[in-house]
PDB file of C-alpha atoms in Angstrom:
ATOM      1  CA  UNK A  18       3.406 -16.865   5.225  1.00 52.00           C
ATOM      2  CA  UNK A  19       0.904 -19.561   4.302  1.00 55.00           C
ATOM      3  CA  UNK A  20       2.295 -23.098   3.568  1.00 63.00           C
ATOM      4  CA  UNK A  21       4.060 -24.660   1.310  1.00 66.00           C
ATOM      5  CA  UNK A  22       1.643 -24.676  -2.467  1.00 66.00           C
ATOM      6  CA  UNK A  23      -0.824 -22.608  -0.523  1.00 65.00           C
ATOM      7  CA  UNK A  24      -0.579 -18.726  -1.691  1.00 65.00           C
ATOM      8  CA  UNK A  25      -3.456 -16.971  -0.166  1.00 67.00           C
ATOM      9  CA  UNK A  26      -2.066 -14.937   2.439  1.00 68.00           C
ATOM     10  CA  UNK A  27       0.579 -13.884  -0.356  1.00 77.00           C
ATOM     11  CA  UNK A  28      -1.835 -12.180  -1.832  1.00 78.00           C
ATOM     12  CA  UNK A  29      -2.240  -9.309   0.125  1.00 77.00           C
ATOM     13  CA  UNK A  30       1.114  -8.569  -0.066  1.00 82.00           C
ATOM     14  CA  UNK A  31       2.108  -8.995  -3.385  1.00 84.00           C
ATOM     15  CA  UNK A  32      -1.078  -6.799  -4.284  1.00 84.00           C
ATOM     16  CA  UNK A  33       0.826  -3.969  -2.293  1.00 83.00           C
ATOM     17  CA  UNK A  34       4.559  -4.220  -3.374  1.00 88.00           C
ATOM     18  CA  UNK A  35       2.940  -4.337  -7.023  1.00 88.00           C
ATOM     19  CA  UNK A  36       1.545  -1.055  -6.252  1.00 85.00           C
ATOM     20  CA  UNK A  37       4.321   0.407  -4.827  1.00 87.00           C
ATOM     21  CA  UNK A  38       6.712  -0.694  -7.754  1.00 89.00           C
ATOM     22  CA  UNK A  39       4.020   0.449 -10.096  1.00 88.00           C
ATOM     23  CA  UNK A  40       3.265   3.874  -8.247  1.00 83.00           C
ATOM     24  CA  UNK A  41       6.857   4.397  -6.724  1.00 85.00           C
ATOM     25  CA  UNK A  42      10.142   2.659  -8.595  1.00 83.00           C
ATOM     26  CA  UNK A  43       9.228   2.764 -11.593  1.00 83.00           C
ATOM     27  CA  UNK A  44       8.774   6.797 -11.503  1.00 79.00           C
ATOM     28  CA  UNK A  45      11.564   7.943  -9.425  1.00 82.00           C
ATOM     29  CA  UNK A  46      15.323   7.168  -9.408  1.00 87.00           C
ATOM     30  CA  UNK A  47      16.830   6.970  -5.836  1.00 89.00           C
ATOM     31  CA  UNK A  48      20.296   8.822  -5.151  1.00 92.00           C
ATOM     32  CA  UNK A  49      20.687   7.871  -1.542  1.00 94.00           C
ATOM     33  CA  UNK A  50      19.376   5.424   0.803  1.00 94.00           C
ATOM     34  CA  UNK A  51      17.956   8.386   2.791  1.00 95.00           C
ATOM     35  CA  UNK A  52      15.950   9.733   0.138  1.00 92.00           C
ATOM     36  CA  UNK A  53      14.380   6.204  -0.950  1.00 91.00           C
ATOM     37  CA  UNK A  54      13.519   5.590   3.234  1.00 94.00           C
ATOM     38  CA  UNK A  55      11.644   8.961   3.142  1.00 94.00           C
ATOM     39  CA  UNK A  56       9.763   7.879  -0.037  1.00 92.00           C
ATOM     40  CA  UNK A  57       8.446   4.764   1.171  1.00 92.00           C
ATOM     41  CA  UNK A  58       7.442   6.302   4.498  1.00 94.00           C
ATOM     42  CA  UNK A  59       5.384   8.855   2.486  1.00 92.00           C
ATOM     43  CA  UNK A  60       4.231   6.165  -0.108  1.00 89.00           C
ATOM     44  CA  UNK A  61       3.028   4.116   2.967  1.00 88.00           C
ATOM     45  CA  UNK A  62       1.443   7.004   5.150  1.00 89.00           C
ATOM     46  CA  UNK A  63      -0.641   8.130   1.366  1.00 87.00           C
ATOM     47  CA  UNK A  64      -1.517   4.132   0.915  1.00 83.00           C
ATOM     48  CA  UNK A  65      -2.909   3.856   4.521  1.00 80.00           C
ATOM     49  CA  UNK A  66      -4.704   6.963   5.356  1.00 82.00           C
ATOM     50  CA  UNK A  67      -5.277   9.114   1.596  1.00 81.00           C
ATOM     51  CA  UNK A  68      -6.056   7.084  -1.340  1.00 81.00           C
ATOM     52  CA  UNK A  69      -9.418   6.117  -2.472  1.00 79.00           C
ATOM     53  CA  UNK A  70      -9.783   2.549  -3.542  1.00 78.00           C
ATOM     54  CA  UNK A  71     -12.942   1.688  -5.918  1.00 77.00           C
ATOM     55  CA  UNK A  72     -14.274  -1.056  -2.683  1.00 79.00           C
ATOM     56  CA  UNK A  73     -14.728   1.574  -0.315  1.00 80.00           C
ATOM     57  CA  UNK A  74     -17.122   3.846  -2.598  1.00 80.00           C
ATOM     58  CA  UNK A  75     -15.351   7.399  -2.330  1.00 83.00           C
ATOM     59  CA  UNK A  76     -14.090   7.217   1.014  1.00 84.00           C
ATOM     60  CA  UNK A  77     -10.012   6.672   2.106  1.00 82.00           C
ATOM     61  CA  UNK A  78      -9.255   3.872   4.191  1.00 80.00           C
ATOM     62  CA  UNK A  79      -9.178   6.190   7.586  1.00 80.00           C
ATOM     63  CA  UNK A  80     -12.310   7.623   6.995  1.00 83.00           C
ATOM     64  CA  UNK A  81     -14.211   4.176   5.662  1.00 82.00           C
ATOM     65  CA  UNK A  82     -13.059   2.866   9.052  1.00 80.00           C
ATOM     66  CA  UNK A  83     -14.350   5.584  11.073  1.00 84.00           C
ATOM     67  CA  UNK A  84     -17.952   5.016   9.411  1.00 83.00           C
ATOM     68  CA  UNK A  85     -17.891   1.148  10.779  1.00 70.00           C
ATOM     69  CA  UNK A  86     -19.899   0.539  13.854  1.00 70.00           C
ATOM     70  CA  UNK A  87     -17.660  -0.552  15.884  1.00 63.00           C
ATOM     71  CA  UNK A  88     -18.415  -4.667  17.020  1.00 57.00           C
TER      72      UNK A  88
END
């Protein structure tokens, strides 16, 4: 958390829960806790590893990572 009037750290994750209200909640209607855990754990897992964002020019996030030399 970044201090007090000072919301740049925020930023990252509000991006992501925005996305996963927009991609996730707003779709699907939950009928047990169980079923909502195993959504977000598959929601997560796609976000991290599968899908393309437009900065990373056609690659996921796993394979854009693998390209970087390493420092």
């Amino acid at each position: 958390m970044s201090r007090k009037a000072n919301c740049y750290n925020n930023a990252i994750t509000e991006n992501f829960f925005g996305h996963l209200k927009e991609e996730l909640f707003h779709r699907v209607r939950f009928h047990n806790t169980e079923a909502l855990t195993k959504a977000l754990h598959e929601h997560i897992d796609w976000y991290n590893t599968e899908r393309i964002p437009t900065k990373f020019n056609g690659f996921n996030p796993a394979e854009y990572r693998a390209q970087r030399p390493a420092s």
